[in-house]
């Protein structure tokens, strides 16, 4: 019984936190609609800035990481598997609109953590 209680407690906390994450994504989407940027602008934006960027998939780097290209440059985008299904085929040359947050790092390139993607 002592082992089950912490497991039950953790499960309840996880279930209650899911709507909070969804709410955060909706706030990012609403703010990003006002922040349409080029890749060059997104690369210079502050950490956690909500952005919308239009471009084409340039390259699949690994797992959930892609390169997005527009006329101003290339930026890395992290697209979770639940956002891009295999049927969408994010192949090089595919035109997309990505919505997400700029994620700056100390030792790796700035990227966009995507919360919504639309195939154009």
PDB file of C-alpha atoms in Angstrom, residues 31-38 50-54 97-100:
ATOM      1  CA  UNK A  31       1.040  35.860 -29.102  1.00  0.00           C
ATOM      2  CA  UNK A  32       2.907  34.354 -32.067  1.00  0.00           C
ATOM      3  CA  UNK A  33       0.086  35.412 -34.406  1.00  0.00           C
ATOM      4  CA  UNK A  34       1.212  38.997 -33.708  1.00  0.00           C
ATOM      5  CA  UNK A  35       4.925  38.147 -34.188  1.00  0.00           C
ATOM      6  CA  UNK A  36       5.348  37.013 -37.789  1.00  0.00           C
ATOM      7  CA  UNK A  37       9.106  36.945 -38.389  1.00  0.00           C
ATOM      8  CA  UNK A  38      11.713  35.832 -40.876  1.00  0.00           C
ATOM      9  CA  UNK A  50       6.545  33.554 -29.401  1.00  0.00           C
ATOM     10  CA  UNK A  51       6.971  33.614 -33.206  1.00  0.00           C
ATOM     11  CA  UNK A  52       5.333  32.572 -36.454  1.00  0.00           C
ATOM     12  CA  UNK A  53       7.730  31.786 -39.304  1.00  0.00           C
ATOM     13  CA  UNK A  54       6.910  30.775 -42.887  1.00  0.00           C
ATOM     14  CA  UNK A  97       4.089  27.696 -41.238  1.00  0.00           C
ATOM     15  CA  UNK A  98       5.570  27.057 -37.801  1.00  0.00           C
ATOM     16  CA  UNK A  99       4.394  28.619 -34.557  1.00  0.00           C
ATOM     17  CA  UNK A 100       6.466  28.329 -31.419  1.00  0.00           C
TER      18      UNK A 100
END
